[in-house]
C-alpha atoms as a PDB file:
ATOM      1  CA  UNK A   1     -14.491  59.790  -1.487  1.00  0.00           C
ATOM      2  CA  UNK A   2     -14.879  57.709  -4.706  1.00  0.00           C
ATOM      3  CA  UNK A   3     -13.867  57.498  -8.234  1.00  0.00           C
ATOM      4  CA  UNK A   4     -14.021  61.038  -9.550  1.00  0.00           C
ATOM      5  CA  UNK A   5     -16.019  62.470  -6.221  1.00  0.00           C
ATOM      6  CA  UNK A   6     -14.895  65.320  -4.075  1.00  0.00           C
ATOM      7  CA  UNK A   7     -16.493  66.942  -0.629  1.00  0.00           C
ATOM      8  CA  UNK A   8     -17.194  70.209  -0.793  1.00  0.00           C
ATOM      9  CA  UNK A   9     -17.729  71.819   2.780  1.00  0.00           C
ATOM     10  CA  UNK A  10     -18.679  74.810   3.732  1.00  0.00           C
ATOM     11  CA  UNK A  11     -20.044  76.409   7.325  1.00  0.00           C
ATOM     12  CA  UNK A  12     -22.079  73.086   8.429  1.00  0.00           C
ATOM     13  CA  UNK A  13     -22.699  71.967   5.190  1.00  0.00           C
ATOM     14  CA  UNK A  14     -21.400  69.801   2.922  1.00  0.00           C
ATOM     15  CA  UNK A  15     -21.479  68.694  -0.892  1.00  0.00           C
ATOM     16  CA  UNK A  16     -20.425  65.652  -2.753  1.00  0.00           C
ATOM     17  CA  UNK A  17     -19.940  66.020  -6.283  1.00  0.00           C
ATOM     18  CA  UNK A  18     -20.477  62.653  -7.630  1.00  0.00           C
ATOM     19  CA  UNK A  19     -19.573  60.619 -10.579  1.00  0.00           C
ATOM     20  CA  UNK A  20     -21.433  58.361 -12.669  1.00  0.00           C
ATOM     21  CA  UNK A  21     -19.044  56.746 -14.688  1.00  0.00           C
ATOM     22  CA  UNK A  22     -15.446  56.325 -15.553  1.00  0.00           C
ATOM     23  CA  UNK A  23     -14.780  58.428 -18.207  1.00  0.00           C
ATOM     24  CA  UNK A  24     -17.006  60.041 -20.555  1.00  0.00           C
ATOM     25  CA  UNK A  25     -18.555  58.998 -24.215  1.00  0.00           C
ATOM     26  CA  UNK A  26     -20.265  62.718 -24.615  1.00  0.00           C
ATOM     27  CA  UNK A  27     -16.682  63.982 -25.690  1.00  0.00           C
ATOM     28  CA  UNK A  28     -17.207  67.738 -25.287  1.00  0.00           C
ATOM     29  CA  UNK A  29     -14.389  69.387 -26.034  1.00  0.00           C
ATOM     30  CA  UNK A  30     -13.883  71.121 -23.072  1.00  0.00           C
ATOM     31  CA  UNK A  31     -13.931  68.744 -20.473  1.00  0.00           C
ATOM     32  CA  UNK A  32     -10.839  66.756 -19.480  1.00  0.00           C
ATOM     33  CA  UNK A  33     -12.674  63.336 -19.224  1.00  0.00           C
ATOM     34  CA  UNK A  34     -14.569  63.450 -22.422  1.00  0.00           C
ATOM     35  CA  UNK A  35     -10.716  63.258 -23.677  1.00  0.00           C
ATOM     36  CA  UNK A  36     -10.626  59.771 -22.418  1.00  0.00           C
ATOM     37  CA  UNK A  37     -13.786  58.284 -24.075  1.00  0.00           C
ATOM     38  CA  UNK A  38     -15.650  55.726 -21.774  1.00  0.00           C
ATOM     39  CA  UNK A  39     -14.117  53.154 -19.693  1.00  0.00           C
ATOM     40  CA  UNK A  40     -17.240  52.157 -17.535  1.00  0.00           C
ATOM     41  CA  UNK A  41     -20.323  52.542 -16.300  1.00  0.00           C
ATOM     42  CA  UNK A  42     -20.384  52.800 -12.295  1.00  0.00           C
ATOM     43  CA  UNK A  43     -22.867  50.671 -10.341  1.00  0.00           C
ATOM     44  CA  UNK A  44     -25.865  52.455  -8.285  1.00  0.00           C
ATOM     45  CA  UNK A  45     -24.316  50.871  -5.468  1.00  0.00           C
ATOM     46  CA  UNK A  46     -20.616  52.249  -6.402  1.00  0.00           C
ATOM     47  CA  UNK A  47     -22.378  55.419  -6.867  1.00  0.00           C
ATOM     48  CA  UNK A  48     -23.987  54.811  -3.218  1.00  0.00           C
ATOM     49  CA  UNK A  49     -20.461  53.969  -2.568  1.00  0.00           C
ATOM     50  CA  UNK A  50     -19.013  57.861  -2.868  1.00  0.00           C
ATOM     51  CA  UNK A  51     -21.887  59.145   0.037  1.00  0.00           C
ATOM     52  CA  UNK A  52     -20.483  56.283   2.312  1.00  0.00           C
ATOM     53  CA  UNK A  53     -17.184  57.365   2.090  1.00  0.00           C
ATOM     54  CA  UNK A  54     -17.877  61.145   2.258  1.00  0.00           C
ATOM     55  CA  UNK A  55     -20.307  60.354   4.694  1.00  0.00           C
ATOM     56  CA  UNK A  56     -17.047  59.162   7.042  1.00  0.00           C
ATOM     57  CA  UNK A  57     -15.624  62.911   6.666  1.00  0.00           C
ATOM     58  CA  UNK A  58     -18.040  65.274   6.948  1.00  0.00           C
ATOM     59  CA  UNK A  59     -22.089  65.542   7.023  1.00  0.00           C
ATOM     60  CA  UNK A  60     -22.599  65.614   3.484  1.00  0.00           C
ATOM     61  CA  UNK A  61     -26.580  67.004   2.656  1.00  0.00           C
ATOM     62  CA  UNK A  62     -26.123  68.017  -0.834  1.00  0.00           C
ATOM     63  CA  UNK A  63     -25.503  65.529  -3.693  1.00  0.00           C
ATOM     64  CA  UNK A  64     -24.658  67.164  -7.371  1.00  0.00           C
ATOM     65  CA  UNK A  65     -24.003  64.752  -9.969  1.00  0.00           C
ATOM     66  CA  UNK A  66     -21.436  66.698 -11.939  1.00  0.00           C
ATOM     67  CA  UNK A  67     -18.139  64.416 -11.368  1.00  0.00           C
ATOM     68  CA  UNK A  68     -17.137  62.052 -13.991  1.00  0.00           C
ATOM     69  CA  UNK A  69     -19.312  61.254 -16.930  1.00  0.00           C
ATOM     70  CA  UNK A  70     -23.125  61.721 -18.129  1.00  0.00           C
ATOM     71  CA  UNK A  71     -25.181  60.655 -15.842  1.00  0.00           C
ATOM     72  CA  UNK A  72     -28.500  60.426 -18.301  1.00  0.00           C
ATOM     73  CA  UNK A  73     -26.176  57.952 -20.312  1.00  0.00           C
ATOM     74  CA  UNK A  74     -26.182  55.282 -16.664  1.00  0.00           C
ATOM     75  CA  UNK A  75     -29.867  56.362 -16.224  1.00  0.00           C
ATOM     76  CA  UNK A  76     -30.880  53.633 -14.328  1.00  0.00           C
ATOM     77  CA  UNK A  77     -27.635  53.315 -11.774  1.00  0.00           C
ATOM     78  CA  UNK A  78     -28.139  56.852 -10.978  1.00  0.00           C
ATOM     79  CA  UNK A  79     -31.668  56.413 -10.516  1.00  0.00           C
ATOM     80  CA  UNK A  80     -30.942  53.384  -8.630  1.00  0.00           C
ATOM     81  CA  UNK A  81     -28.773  55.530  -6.493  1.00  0.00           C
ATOM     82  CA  UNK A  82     -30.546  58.770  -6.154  1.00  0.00           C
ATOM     83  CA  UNK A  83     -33.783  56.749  -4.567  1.00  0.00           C
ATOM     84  CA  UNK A  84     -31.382  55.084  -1.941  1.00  0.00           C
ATOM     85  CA  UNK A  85     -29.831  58.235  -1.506  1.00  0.00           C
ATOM     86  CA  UNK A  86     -33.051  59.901  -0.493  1.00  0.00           C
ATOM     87  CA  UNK A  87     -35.167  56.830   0.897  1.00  0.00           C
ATOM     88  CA  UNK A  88     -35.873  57.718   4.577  1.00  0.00           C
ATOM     89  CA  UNK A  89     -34.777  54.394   6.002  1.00  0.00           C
ATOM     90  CA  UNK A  90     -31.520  54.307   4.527  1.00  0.00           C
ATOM     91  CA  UNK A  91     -29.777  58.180   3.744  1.00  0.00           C
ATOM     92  CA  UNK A  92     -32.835  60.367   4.032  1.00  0.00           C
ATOM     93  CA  UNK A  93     -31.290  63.098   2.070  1.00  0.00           C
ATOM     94  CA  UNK A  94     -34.210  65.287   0.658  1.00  0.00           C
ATOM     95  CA  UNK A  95     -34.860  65.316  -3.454  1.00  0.00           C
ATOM     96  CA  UNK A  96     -34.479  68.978  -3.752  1.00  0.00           C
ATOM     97  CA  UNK A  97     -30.705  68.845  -2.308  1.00  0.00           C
ATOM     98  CA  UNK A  98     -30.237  66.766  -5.237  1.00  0.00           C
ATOM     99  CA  UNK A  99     -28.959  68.017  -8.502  1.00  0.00           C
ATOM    100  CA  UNK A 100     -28.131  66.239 -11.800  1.00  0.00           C
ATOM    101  CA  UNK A 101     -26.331  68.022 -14.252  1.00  0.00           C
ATOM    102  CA  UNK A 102     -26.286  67.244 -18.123  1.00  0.00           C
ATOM    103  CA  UNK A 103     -25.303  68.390 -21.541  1.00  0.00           C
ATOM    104  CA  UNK A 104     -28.884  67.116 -22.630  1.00  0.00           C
ATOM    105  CA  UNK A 105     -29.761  64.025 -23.049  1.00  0.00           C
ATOM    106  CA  UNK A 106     -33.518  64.458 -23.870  1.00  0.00           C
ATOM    107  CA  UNK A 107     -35.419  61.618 -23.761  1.00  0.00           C
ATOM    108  CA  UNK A 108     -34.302  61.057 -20.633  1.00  0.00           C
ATOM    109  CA  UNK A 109     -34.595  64.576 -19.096  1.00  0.00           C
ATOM    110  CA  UNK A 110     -38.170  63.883 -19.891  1.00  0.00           C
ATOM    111  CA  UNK A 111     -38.303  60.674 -18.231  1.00  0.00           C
ATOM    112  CA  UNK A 112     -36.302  61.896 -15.089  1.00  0.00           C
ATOM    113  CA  UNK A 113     -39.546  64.250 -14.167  1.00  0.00           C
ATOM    114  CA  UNK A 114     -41.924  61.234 -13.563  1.00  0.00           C
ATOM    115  CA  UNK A 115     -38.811  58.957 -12.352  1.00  0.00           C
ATOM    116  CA  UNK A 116     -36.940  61.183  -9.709  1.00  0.00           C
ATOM    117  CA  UNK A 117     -39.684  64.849  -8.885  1.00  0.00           C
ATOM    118  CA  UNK A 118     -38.087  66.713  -6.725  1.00  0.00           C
ATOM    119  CA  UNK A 119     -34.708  66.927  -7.546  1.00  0.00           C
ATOM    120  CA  UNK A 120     -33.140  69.502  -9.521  1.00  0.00           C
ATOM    121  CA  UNK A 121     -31.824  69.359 -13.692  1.00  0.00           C
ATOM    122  CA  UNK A 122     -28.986  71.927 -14.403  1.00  0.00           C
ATOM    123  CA  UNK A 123     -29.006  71.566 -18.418  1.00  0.00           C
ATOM    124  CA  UNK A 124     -25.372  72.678 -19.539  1.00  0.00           C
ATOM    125  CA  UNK A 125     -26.603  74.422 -22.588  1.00  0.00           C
ATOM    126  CA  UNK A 126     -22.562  75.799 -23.635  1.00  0.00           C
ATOM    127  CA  UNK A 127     -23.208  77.813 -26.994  1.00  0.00           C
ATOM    128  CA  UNK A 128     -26.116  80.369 -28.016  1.00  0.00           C
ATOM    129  CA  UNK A 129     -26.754  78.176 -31.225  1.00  0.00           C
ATOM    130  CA  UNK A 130     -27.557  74.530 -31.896  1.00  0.00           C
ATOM    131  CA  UNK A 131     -24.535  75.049 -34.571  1.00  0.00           C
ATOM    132  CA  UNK A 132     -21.973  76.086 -32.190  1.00  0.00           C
ATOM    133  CA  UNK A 133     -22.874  73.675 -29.866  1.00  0.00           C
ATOM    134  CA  UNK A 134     -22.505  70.794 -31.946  1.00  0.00           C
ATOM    135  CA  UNK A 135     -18.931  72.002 -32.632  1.00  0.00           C
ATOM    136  CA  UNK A 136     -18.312  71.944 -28.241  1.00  0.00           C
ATOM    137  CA  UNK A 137     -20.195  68.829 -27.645  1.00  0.00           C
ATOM    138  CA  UNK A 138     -20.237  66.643 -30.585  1.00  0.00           C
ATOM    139  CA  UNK A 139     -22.613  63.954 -29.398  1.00  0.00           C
END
């Protein structure tokens, strides 16, 4: 379905976890693309790009944006993408079946609220303690 994307179905329902980049800068230790450091940013149109091609295998009506890298750190692709994917002349998905998941990038958590309402933030929080955490995600 796209660099780093995979359908998810399930009953009459289907999910596309998509990425945002190629690679990863964030370089948490547990994940096996923040072993490979950044390569690339992806486009808002080759994020677009994953829906088309899920689109061709199943009716996809859920969007997560947990595949490859951060995507606070392409903010304004994903924006890009998430307002095309949810415009009502062109995919028409609705905002709350749209979920962006980070490791906490906050200035732009805070900007996400007035640029995309509606959609949903899972914060990856990882540790109980800021000191921990800085050990599993180091950026």
């Amino acid at each position: 379905a796209g660099p780093g994307s995979k359908v998810v179905v399930g009953g009459r329902r289907a999910t596309l976890c998509v990425s945002s980049q190629i690679g990863c800068q964030m370089g948490c230790t547990f994940c096996a693309t923040g072993t490979m450091g950044l390569k690339g940013n992806l486009s808002e149109g080759e994020v677009v790009e994953q829906l088309v091609h899920a689109s061709a295998v199943a009716r996809v009506r859920n969007i997560v944006f947990m595949g490859m890298g951060e995507p606070l750190t392409n903010y304004e692709a994903v924006v890009g993408a998430v307002r095309c994917m949810t415009h009502p002349q062109l995919w028409g998905l609705a905002r709350r079946h749209v979920t962006l998941s980070t490791v906490g990038v906050i200035p732009r958590i805070k900007s996400l609220g007035t640029d995309l309402p509606g959609i949903s933030l899972a914060l990856s929080l990882h540790a109980p303690t800021q000191e921990l955490r800085a050990t599993i995600v180091p950026s």
